[in-house]
Short mmCIF file of C-alpha atoms and ligand atoms in Angstrom, two decimals:
data_model
loop_
_atom_site.label_atom_id
_atom_site.label_comp_id
_atom_site.label_asym_id
_atom_site.label_seq_id
_atom_site.Cartn_x
_atom_site.Cartn_y
_atom_site.Cartn_z
CA UNK A 1 -15.60 -25.71 20.72
CA UNK A 2 -12.19 -24.97 22.01
CA UNK A 3 -10.77 -21.62 20.61
CA UNK A 4 -7.72 -23.35 19.13
CA UNK A 5 -9.97 -25.88 17.43
CA UNK A 6 -11.93 -23.11 15.86
CA UNK A 7 -8.97 -21.54 14.16
CA UNK A 8 -7.80 -24.97 12.87
CA UNK A 9 -11.29 -25.84 11.60
CA UNK A 10 -11.60 -22.44 9.74
CA UNK A 11 -8.12 -22.82 8.25
CA UNK A 12 -9.00 -26.36 7.12
CA UNK A 13 -12.32 -25.31 5.65
CA UNK A 14 -10.58 -22.44 3.83
CA UNK A 15 -8.14 -24.71 2.18
CA UNK A 16 -10.59 -27.62 1.55
CA UNK A 17 -13.33 -25.43 -0.13
CA UNK A 18 -11.11 -22.90 -1.91
CA UNK A 19 -11.27 -19.79 0.22
CA UNK A 20 -7.63 -19.35 0.94
CA UNK A 21 -4.45 -21.22 -0.39
CA UNK A 22 -0.81 -20.76 0.57
CA UNK A 23 0.98 -18.62 -1.94
CA UNK A 24 3.34 -20.60 -4.29
CA UNK A 25 2.32 -23.90 -2.65
CA UNK A 26 3.79 -26.03 -5.45
CA UNK A 27 7.30 -24.68 -4.52
CA UNK A 28 6.78 -25.22 -0.80
CA UNK A 29 4.88 -21.98 -0.18
CA UNK A 30 6.12 -18.44 0.70
CA UNK A 31 5.79 -17.84 4.40
CA UNK A 32 2.88 -15.63 5.47
CA UNK A 33 1.66 -14.97 1.86
CA UNK A 34 -1.79 -16.23 0.94
CA UNK A 35 -3.94 -16.47 -2.22
CA UNK A 36 -7.75 -16.20 -2.19
CA UNK A 37 -9.31 -19.15 -4.08
CA UNK A 38 -12.53 -18.97 -6.02
CA UNK A 39 -14.77 -18.62 -2.89
CA UNK A 40 -12.32 -16.42 -1.02
CA UNK A 41 -12.15 -14.08 -3.98
CA UNK A 42 -15.90 -13.71 -3.98
CA UNK A 43 -16.02 -13.19 -0.15
CA UNK A 44 -13.28 -10.68 -0.15
CA UNK A 45 -14.92 -8.77 -3.02
CA UNK A 46 -18.22 -8.82 -1.09
CA UNK A 47 -16.41 -7.30 1.96
CA UNK A 48 -14.95 -4.47 -0.16
CA UNK A 49 -18.23 -3.85 -1.90
CA UNK A 50 -20.15 -3.65 1.38
CA UNK A 51 -17.66 -1.21 2.67
CA UNK A 52 -17.64 0.97 -0.52
CA UNK A 53 -21.46 0.97 -0.51
CA UNK A 54 -21.72 2.01 3.18
CA UNK A 55 -18.90 4.70 3.17
CA UNK A 56 -19.16 6.03 -0.43
CA UNK A 57 -22.46 5.28 -2.15
CA UNK A 58 -24.78 5.70 0.72
CA UNK A 59 -23.35 8.99 1.89
CA UNK A 60 -23.36 12.53 0.43
CA UNK A 61 -20.02 13.59 1.82
CA UNK A 62 -17.68 10.95 0.35
CA UNK A 63 -15.87 10.23 -2.94
CA UNK A 64 -13.52 7.30 -4.04
CA UNK A 65 -10.00 7.18 -5.22
CA UNK A 66 -7.73 4.61 -6.62
CA UNK A 67 -4.11 5.90 -6.31
CA UNK A 68 -0.96 4.07 -7.42
CA UNK A 69 1.04 1.83 -5.21
CA UNK A 70 4.37 3.36 -6.21
CA UNK A 71 4.91 6.92 -5.13
CA UNK A 72 7.50 9.61 -5.20
CA UNK A 73 10.11 8.82 -2.35
CA UNK A 74 9.59 12.33 -1.03
CA UNK A 75 6.04 11.21 0.00
CA UNK A 76 7.50 8.90 2.61
CA UNK A 77 9.92 11.60 3.89
CA UNK A 78 7.06 14.01 4.33
CA UNK A 79 4.80 11.44 6.01
CA UNK A 80 7.54 10.45 8.39
CA UNK A 81 7.74 6.80 7.23
CA UNK A 82 11.39 7.07 6.13
CA UNK A 83 12.31 8.09 9.64
CA UNK A 84 9.68 6.73 11.94
CA UNK A 85 8.17 3.61 10.42
CA UNK A 86 10.42 1.27 12.28
CA UNK A 87 10.27 -1.64 14.65
CA UNK A 88 13.10 -2.06 17.23
CA UNK A 89 14.78 -5.40 16.59
CA UNK A 90 16.99 -7.56 18.89
CA UNK A 91 18.96 -10.71 18.12
CA UNK A 92 19.09 -13.72 20.57
CA UNK A 93 22.82 -14.17 21.05
CA UNK A 94 22.33 -17.90 21.66
CA UNK A 95 20.03 -19.07 18.92
CA UNK A 96 20.66 -16.06 16.64
CA UNK A 97 16.96 -15.53 15.93
CA UNK A 98 15.67 -11.96 15.50
CA UNK A 99 12.63 -10.55 17.34
CA UNK A 100 10.77 -7.32 17.77
CA UNK A 101 11.85 -5.94 21.14
CA UNK A 102 8.28 -5.12 22.18
CA UNK A 103 7.15 -8.75 21.58
CA UNK A 104 9.51 -10.59 23.90
CA UNK A 105 9.08 -10.79 27.52
CA UNK A 106 12.66 -11.07 28.80
CA UNK A 107 13.16 -14.55 27.36
CA UNK A 108 13.80 -15.74 23.81
CA UNK A 109 10.59 -17.34 22.49
CA UNK A 110 12.75 -19.69 20.54
CA UNK A 111 15.35 -20.98 23.00
CA UNK A 112 14.51 -19.49 26.31
CA UNK A 113 17.83 -17.72 26.71
CA UNK A 114 17.85 -14.07 27.93
CA UNK A 115 20.92 -12.66 26.21
CA UNK A 116 19.97 -10.21 23.49
CA UNK A 117 21.85 -7.66 21.36
CA UNK A 118 20.95 -3.98 21.83
CA UNK A 119 17.87 -2.95 20.03
CA UNK A 120 18.23 -1.25 16.54
CA UNK A 121 15.66 0.32 14.29
CA UNK A 122 14.44 -1.59 11.23
CA UNK A 123 12.33 0.19 8.63
CA UNK A 124 9.29 -1.75 7.62
CA UNK A 125 8.89 -0.32 4.19
CA UNK A 126 9.71 -2.61 1.25
CA UNK A 127 12.27 -1.07 -1.00
CA UNK A 128 12.55 -1.59 -4.64
CA UNK A 129 14.27 0.04 -7.69
CA UNK A 130 12.57 1.70 -10.68
CA UNK A 131 14.07 1.56 -14.05
CA UNK A 132 17.14 -0.08 -15.36
CA UNK A 133 19.69 1.30 -12.85
CA UNK A 134 19.69 0.01 -9.37
CA UNK A 135 21.16 2.86 -7.31
CA UNK A 136 20.17 5.38 -4.66
CA UNK A 137 18.54 7.58 -7.31
CA UNK A 138 16.05 4.82 -8.34
CA UNK A 139 14.99 3.80 -4.94
CA UNK A 140 11.21 3.56 -4.55
CA UNK A 141 8.98 2.01 -1.90
CA UNK A 142 5.95 -0.19 -1.98
CA UNK A 143 3.41 1.96 -0.13
CA UNK A 144 2.97 0.83 3.46
CA UNK A 145 -0.37 2.48 3.68
CA UNK A 146 -2.95 3.72 1.07
CA UNK A 147 -3.56 6.97 2.96
CA UNK A 148 -0.76 8.98 1.41
CA UNK A 149 -2.35 8.71 -2.09
CA UNK A 150 -5.33 10.52 -0.61
CA UNK A 151 -3.36 13.37 0.97
CA UNK A 152 -1.20 13.94 -2.10
CA UNK A 153 -4.40 14.20 -4.21
CA UNK A 154 -6.24 16.49 -1.78
CA UNK A 155 -6.00 19.57 -3.97
CA UNK A 156 -6.80 17.53 -7.15
CA UNK A 157 -9.99 16.29 -5.53
CA UNK A 158 -10.95 19.66 -4.24
CA UNK A 159 -10.35 21.32 -7.61
CA UNK A 160 -12.31 18.63 -9.60
CA UNK A 161 -15.17 17.94 -7.26
CA UNK A 162 -15.62 21.34 -5.71
CA UNK A 163 -16.35 19.78 -2.35
CA UNK A 164 -16.83 21.73 0.79
CA UNK A 165 -15.70 20.67 4.23
CA UNK A 166 -16.45 18.27 5.75
CA UNK A 167 -15.90 15.58 3.12
CA UNK A 168 -13.99 12.37 2.93
CA UNK A 169 -12.14 10.23 0.45
CA UNK A 170 -12.25 6.49 0.48
CA UNK A 171 -9.77 4.06 -1.00
CA UNK A 172 -9.17 0.33 -1.11
CA UNK A 173 -5.84 -1.13 -2.19
CA UNK A 174 -2.77 -3.17 -1.45
CA UNK A 175 -0.15 -2.16 1.06
CA UNK A 176 3.21 -3.73 1.92
CA UNK A 177 5.16 -3.88 5.08
CA UNK A 178 8.32 -6.01 5.84
CA UNK A 179 6.74 -7.32 9.06
CA UNK A 180 9.25 -9.05 11.34
CA UNK A 181 6.72 -11.25 12.93
CA UNK A 182 3.95 -12.01 10.40
CA UNK A 183 1.54 -14.72 11.38
CA UNK A 184 -1.75 -15.89 12.65
CA UNK A 185 -2.84 -16.95 9.11
CA UNK A 186 -3.93 -13.89 7.10
CA UNK A 187 -3.95 -11.57 10.13
CA UNK A 188 -0.49 -10.20 9.74
CA UNK A 189 1.17 -10.47 6.37
CA UNK A 190 3.62 -8.53 4.34
CA UNK A 191 1.25 -7.84 1.49
CA UNK A 192 -2.28 -6.94 2.47
CA UNK A 193 -5.25 -4.77 1.49
CA UNK A 194 -6.51 -1.73 3.31
CA UNK A 195 -9.84 0.05 3.21
CA UNK A 196 -9.03 3.63 4.28
CA UNK A 197 -10.98 6.82 4.67
CA UNK A 198 -9.49 10.24 5.14
CA UNK A 199 -12.19 12.61 6.36
CA UNK A 200 -11.33 16.29 6.07
CA UNK A 201 -12.95 18.55 8.63
CA UNK A 202 -12.61 21.96 10.35
CA UNK A 203 -10.48 21.48 13.51
CA UNK A 204 -13.31 22.63 15.65
CA UNK A 205 -15.46 19.74 14.63
CA UNK A 206 -12.77 16.95 14.60
CA UNK A 207 -13.48 15.47 18.06
CA UNK A 208 -17.19 15.00 17.39
CA UNK A 209 -16.50 13.64 13.89
CA UNK A 210 -13.97 11.25 15.31
CA UNK A 211 -16.62 9.73 17.67
CA UNK A 212 -19.20 9.52 14.85
CA UNK A 213 -16.74 7.57 12.71
CA UNK A 214 -15.91 5.24 15.53
CA UNK A 215 -19.66 4.44 15.99
CA UNK A 216 -20.33 4.21 12.29
CA UNK A 217 -17.45 1.78 11.70
CA UNK A 218 -18.24 -0.31 14.77
CA UNK A 219 -21.89 -0.77 13.61
CA UNK A 220 -20.78 -1.62 10.05
CA UNK A 221 -19.31 -5.01 11.26
CA UNK A 222 -22.42 -5.69 13.24
CA UNK A 223 -24.72 -4.83 10.40
CA UNK A 224 -22.77 -7.40 8.31
CA UNK A 225 -23.53 -9.97 10.86
CA UNK A 226 -20.54 -9.99 13.26
CA UNK A 227 -21.50 -10.95 16.85
CA UNK A 228 -21.45 -7.81 19.00
CA UNK A 229 -19.84 -9.71 21.89
CA UNK A 230 -16.85 -10.45 19.73
CA UNK A 231 -16.28 -6.74 19.02
CA UNK A 232 -14.84 -4.07 21.41
CA UNK A 233 -13.45 -0.55 21.14
CA UNK A 234 -10.01 0.13 22.59
CA UNK A 235 -8.81 3.73 22.84
CA UNK A 236 -5.02 4.01 22.49
CA UNK A 237 -2.92 5.10 25.49
CA UNK A 238 -0.83 8.25 24.78
CA UNK A 239 2.36 6.02 24.75
CA UNK A 240 1.18 3.84 21.85
CA UNK A 241 -0.07 6.54 19.51
CA UNK A 242 1.56 6.63 15.97
CA UNK A 243 3.73 9.61 15.30
CA UNK A 244 0.95 11.45 13.49
CA UNK A 245 -2.00 10.76 15.71
CA UNK A 246 -3.73 13.00 18.24
CA UNK A 247 -6.02 10.14 19.27
CA UNK A 248 -6.88 6.72 18.06
CA UNK A 249 -9.40 4.11 18.94
CA UNK A 250 -9.15 0.54 17.65
CA UNK A 251 -12.00 -1.84 16.78
CA UNK A 252 -10.84 -5.17 18.05
CA UNK A 253 -12.17 -8.67 17.31
CA UNK A 254 -12.00 -11.56 19.61
CA UNK A 255 -10.04 -13.88 17.36
CA UNK A 256 -9.25 -17.49 18.46
CA UNK A 257 -5.74 -16.15 19.20
CA UNK A 258 -7.02 -13.25 21.30
CA UNK A 259 -8.40 -9.75 21.07
CA UNK A 260 -6.67 -8.13 18.00
CA UNK A 261 -7.08 -4.96 15.99
CA UNK A 262 -9.39 -4.99 13.00
CA UNK A 263 -9.38 -1.31 12.27
CA UNK A 264 -8.01 1.86 13.79
CA UNK A 265 -9.87 5.21 13.72
CA UNK A 266 -7.43 8.01 14.23
CA UNK A 267 -7.58 11.72 14.63
CA UNK A 268 -4.51 12.76 12.59
CA UNK A 269 -5.09 16.49 13.29
CA UNK A 270 -3.46 18.63 10.54
CA UNK A 271 -0.19 16.61 10.42
CA UNK A 272 -0.46 15.21 6.99
CA UNK A 273 -1.47 18.17 4.90
CA UNK A 274 0.91 20.39 6.71
CA UNK A 275 3.77 17.93 6.09
CA UNK A 276 3.07 17.67 2.37
CA UNK A 277 2.75 21.40 2.06
CA UNK A 278 6.13 21.89 3.63
CA UNK A 279 7.81 19.19 1.62
CA UNK A 280 6.30 19.97 -1.72
CA UNK A 281 6.14 23.76 -1.47
CA UNK A 282 2.49 23.68 -2.55
CA UNK A 283 -0.29 25.33 -0.64
CA UNK A 284 -2.43 22.49 0.63
CA UNK A 285 -4.71 24.65 2.77
CA UNK A 286 -8.51 24.74 2.30
CA UNK A 287 -10.24 28.07 1.86
CA UNK A 288 -13.68 28.57 3.31
CA UNK A 289 -15.40 30.66 0.63
CA UNK A 290 -17.94 32.15 3.00
CA UNK A 291 -15.68 33.11 5.95
CA UNK A 292 -12.44 33.43 3.75
CA UNK A 293 -10.69 31.48 6.45
CA UNK A 294 -7.69 29.56 4.98
CA UNK A 295 -6.52 26.59 7.12
CA UNK A 296 -5.28 23.01 7.20
CA UNK A 297 -8.19 20.71 7.78
CA UNK A 298 -8.01 18.15 10.48
CA UNK A 299 -8.24 14.54 9.26
CA UNK A 300 -10.20 11.71 10.80
CA UNK A 301 -8.98 8.34 9.48
CA UNK A 302 -10.86 5.07 9.74
CA UNK A 303 -8.35 2.57 8.52
CA UNK A 304 -9.18 -1.12 8.27
CA UNK A 305 -7.74 -4.25 6.74
CA UNK A 306 -9.68 -6.13 4.14
CA UNK A 307 -7.84 -9.36 4.99
CA UNK A 308 -8.44 -9.07 8.65
CA UNK A 309 -12.10 -8.23 8.19
CA UNK A 310 -12.53 -11.19 5.90
CA UNK A 311 -10.81 -13.53 8.40
CA UNK A 312 -12.90 -12.21 11.32
CA UNK A 313 -16.09 -12.59 9.25
CA UNK A 314 -15.05 -16.21 8.46
CA UNK A 315 -14.28 -17.13 12.09
CA UNK A 316 -17.42 -15.29 13.34
CA UNK A 317 -19.64 -17.23 10.86
CA UNK A 318 -18.23 -20.71 11.52
CA UNK A 319 -20.87 -22.76 13.22
CA UNK A 320 -21.26 -26.51 13.95
CA UNK A 321 -24.47 -28.22 15.01
CA UNK A 322 -25.54 -31.83 15.41
CA UNK A 323 -28.24 -32.98 12.98
CA UNK A 324 -29.27 -36.61 13.08
CA UNK A 325 -26.09 -37.63 14.81
CA UNK A 326 -24.01 -35.97 12.19
CA UNK A 327 -22.12 -32.68 12.37
CA UNK A 328 -23.47 -29.97 10.18
CA UNK A 329 -21.02 -27.20 9.48
CA UNK A 330 -22.54 -23.90 8.44
CA UNK A 331 -20.92 -20.63 7.59
CA UNK A 332 -23.51 -18.26 8.78
CA UNK A 333 -22.24 -15.36 6.57
CA UNK A 334 -24.73 -12.45 6.00
CA UNK A 335 -26.62 -12.11 2.83
CA UNK A 336 -24.26 -9.42 1.54
CA UNK A 337 -21.10 -11.44 2.29
CA UNK A 338 -22.03 -15.09 1.35
CA UNK A 339 -19.93 -15.92 -1.66
CA UNK A 340 -22.63 -17.96 -3.28
CA UNK A 341 -26.22 -16.80 -2.85
CA UNK A 342 -28.12 -19.60 -4.51
CA UNK A 343 -27.25 -23.28 -5.52
CA UNK A 344 -29.47 -25.07 -7.94
CA UNK A 345 -29.48 -28.83 -7.28
CA UNK A 346 -31.17 -31.48 -9.46
CA UNK A 347 -32.50 -34.37 -7.38
CA UNK A 348 -32.01 -36.78 -10.14
CA UNK A 349 -28.98 -36.13 -12.38
CA UNK A 350 -30.00 -38.95 -14.74
CA UNK A 351 -33.29 -37.45 -15.58
CA UNK A 352 -32.83 -35.24 -18.60
CA UNK A 353 -35.96 -33.13 -17.96
CA UNK A 354 -34.93 -32.36 -14.31
CA UNK A 355 -31.37 -31.47 -15.31
CA UNK A 356 -32.57 -29.27 -18.15
CA UNK A 357 -34.98 -27.35 -15.91
CA UNK A 358 -32.29 -26.94 -13.19
CA UNK A 359 -29.84 -25.56 -15.73
CA UNK A 360 -32.44 -23.23 -17.03
CA UNK A 361 -33.29 -21.92 -13.55
CA UNK A 362 -29.53 -21.45 -12.85
CA UNK A 363 -29.11 -19.35 -16.02
CA UNK A 364 -32.09 -17.28 -15.21
CA UNK A 365 -31.04 -16.62 -11.52
CA UNK A 366 -27.46 -15.87 -12.29
CA UNK A 367 -28.39 -12.56 -13.85
CA UNK A 368 -29.33 -11.28 -10.29
CA UNK A 369 -27.50 -13.62 -7.87
CA UNK A 370 -24.21 -15.46 -7.75
CA UNK A 371 -25.63 -18.91 -8.53
CA UNK A 372 -24.01 -22.34 -8.90
CA UNK A 373 -25.30 -25.60 -10.23
CA UNK A 374 -24.11 -28.93 -8.69
CA UNK A 375 -25.13 -32.42 -9.52
CA UNK A 376 -22.00 -34.26 -8.44
CA UNK A 377 -23.38 -35.98 -5.35
CA UNK A 378 -26.52 -37.10 -3.60
CA UNK A 379 -28.76 -34.39 -2.30
CA UNK A 380 -27.72 -34.77 1.33
CA UNK A 381 -24.13 -34.27 0.48
CA UNK A 382 -24.86 -31.34 -1.82
CA UNK A 383 -26.77 -29.56 1.00
CA UNK A 384 -23.76 -30.08 3.36
CA UNK A 385 -21.35 -28.72 0.76
CA UNK A 386 -23.37 -25.61 0.38
CA UNK A 387 -24.01 -25.08 4.08
CA UNK A 388 -20.24 -25.12 4.93
CA UNK A 389 -19.52 -22.41 2.33
CA UNK A 390 -22.49 -20.24 3.47
CA UNK A 391 -24.72 -20.54 0.45
CA UNK A 392 -27.97 -18.91 1.44
CA UNK A 393 -30.52 -20.86 -0.49
CA UNK A 394 -30.61 -24.23 -2.20
CA UNK A 395 -33.14 -24.69 -4.94
CA UNK A 396 -33.91 -28.34 -5.60
CA UNK A 397 -35.55 -29.51 -8.80
CA UNK A 398 -37.25 -32.88 -8.64
CA UNK A 399 -39.46 -34.94 -10.88
CA UNK A 400 -42.57 -33.33 -9.58
CA UNK A 401 -41.18 -29.95 -10.65
CA UNK A 402 -41.64 -31.06 -14.25
CA UNK A 403 -45.34 -31.44 -13.61
CA UNK A 404 -46.28 -28.75 -11.13
CA UNK A 405 -43.60 -26.27 -12.12
CA UNK A 406 -42.55 -25.69 -8.58
CA UNK A 407 -39.16 -26.17 -6.88
CA UNK A 408 -38.11 -26.62 -3.24
CA UNK A 409 -36.21 -23.71 -1.74
CA UNK A 410 -34.21 -24.56 1.35
CA UNK A 411 -33.03 -21.96 3.89
CA UNK A 412 -29.40 -22.37 5.00
CA UNK A 413 -29.95 -21.53 8.64
CA UNK A 414 -33.26 -23.04 9.44
CA UNK A 415 -33.22 -25.79 6.87
CA UNK A 416 -36.90 -25.02 6.42
CA UNK A 417 -38.13 -25.91 2.94
CA UNK A 418 -40.70 -24.22 0.82
CA UNK A 419 -42.34 -25.06 -2.52
CA UNK A 420 -42.13 -22.02 -4.84
CA UNK A 421 -43.49 -21.78 -8.45
CA UNK A 422 -40.57 -21.48 -10.85
CA UNK A 423 -42.03 -18.38 -12.35
CA UNK A 424 -42.08 -16.62 -8.95
CA UNK A 425 -38.55 -17.79 -7.92
CA UNK A 426 -36.60 -14.69 -8.96
CA UNK A 427 -39.07 -12.36 -7.25
CA UNK A 428 -39.08 -14.55 -4.16
CA UNK A 429 -35.25 -14.52 -3.87
CA UNK A 430 -35.09 -10.79 -4.72
CA UNK A 431 -37.33 -10.10 -1.74
CA UNK A 432 -35.24 -12.41 0.46
CA UNK A 433 -32.08 -10.76 -0.51
CA UNK A 434 -33.31 -7.10 -0.29
CA UNK A 435 -30.81 -5.35 1.98
CA UNK A 436 -31.19 -2.14 3.98
CA UNK A 437 -28.52 0.62 4.32
CA UNK A 438 -25.51 -0.12 6.48
N1 GAP B 1 -3.00 4.80 7.52
C1 GAP B 1 -3.12 4.27 8.79
C2 GAP B 1 -2.62 2.89 8.93
O1 GAP B 1 -2.12 2.33 8.00
P1 GAP B 1 -2.41 0.86 10.59
O2 GAP B 1 -2.95 0.66 11.95
O3 GAP B 1 -0.94 0.66 10.38
O4 GAP B 1 -2.84 2.29 10.16
C3 GAP B 1 -4.52 0.02 9.40
O5 GAP B 1 -3.18 -0.07 9.52
C4 GAP B 1 -5.16 -1.38 9.20
O6 GAP B 1 -4.44 -2.17 8.18
C5 GAP B 1 -4.97 -2.25 10.52
O7 GAP B 1 -6.06 -2.01 11.39
C6 GAP B 1 -5.16 -3.65 9.91
O8 GAP B 1 -6.46 -4.06 9.73
C7 GAP B 1 -4.45 -3.52 8.53
N2 GAP B 1 -3.12 -3.95 8.62
C8 GAP B 1 -1.95 -3.27 9.04
N3 GAP B 1 -0.86 -4.02 8.95
C9 GAP B 1 -1.25 -5.26 8.43
C10 GAP B 1 -0.56 -6.43 8.08
N4 GAP B 1 0.60 -6.63 8.22
N5 GAP B 1 -1.36 -7.52 7.65
C11 GAP B 1 -2.70 -7.39 7.51
N6 GAP B 1 -3.36 -6.31 7.81
C12 GAP B 1 -2.70 -5.22 8.28
#
């Protein structure tokens, strides 16, 4: 399959089956803003849950946080965003279109001319006003990263959890950036969700910890079924490091539009806590109670995008194969990520007994697994529908089920079918879905 075809097919599947819709579509849509439909909402939630499980629940050294999107404007002064969070923009003098200077290669991508205005900085933070008066005193920003909520709560978390270094704080939440060139579907948008960790550590251990987090985060994607050959690590050159970073390695995915960043793992040194201490006047140092040493911890920051990860999982899972001269589309999502785990399908929707048993089975299974019931087409079509959204198992109820109290369980990937007694079904599926640590 051509790479450009793959992207088109994924986008079409996402729309057709309710993974992703364009925002405000009935009004012609809002450029680069997307809504997650019923299946997309499940998938995205599964991505976030898998991340939270791996980085918070399965570790002893991590806690969670859910900070607010709106923060005191001083936060962004201290963090450097007010001054440094800018792209350099130029205007094409011929067609008047505006571009990021670093994204053009001499010629205007729109009209081919090479006559541009001088570059000037454009701050990417989205500004708003709080309260009834819209003036300078009420200016506030939609957070451009979730990280700052963790730094500003560092002392609160220390005081309430009595943690000792090293420990980390994980957070998932929306972030906003007035991107000049959003695009590539959900890859670069102005509103997006981040999954960020700030891991606080003694400076002497920072390098080692940085490498451990790079490995841990790389393996997370693989554990969730992403193909290793589609992932790579890319250390940043010193000329591309963010203003706060001492070092950074990106995890990149081989998207149909090229290798692009999924997540960055940065060594932020002691930049953030020092900055906030200076701007707030609060002591944000950590004190080691054994050595009495008082210092600003270094921070290792694995920072990923929920939308980018979700898109990469979708692209990676998309698969076509020829079965009996027809194309079977399968989303080979992992057990953790598949939006629907089980579909219960009656073979004869006119048979009251079959329908009743199928509905009863659905009711029983949905306590443990996301389960759907569908009787709106013939069985072949029902299977294809479930395959293309990644449903792991189809349970088919037929006339014989009424007599022998058994159902057919069909595996999405192999299409192998097994007869399972109804009374063992929950146990059978529980075993199939049992998942090891990430
Ligand atoms: N706190 C560090 C930080 O925000 P970043 O590299 O600017 O670092 C981290 O962003 C991650 O957030 C990126 O790797 C990407 O997955 C996601 N991200 C950033 N900007 C995005 C955008 N405009 N649309 C979608 N995801 C974005």
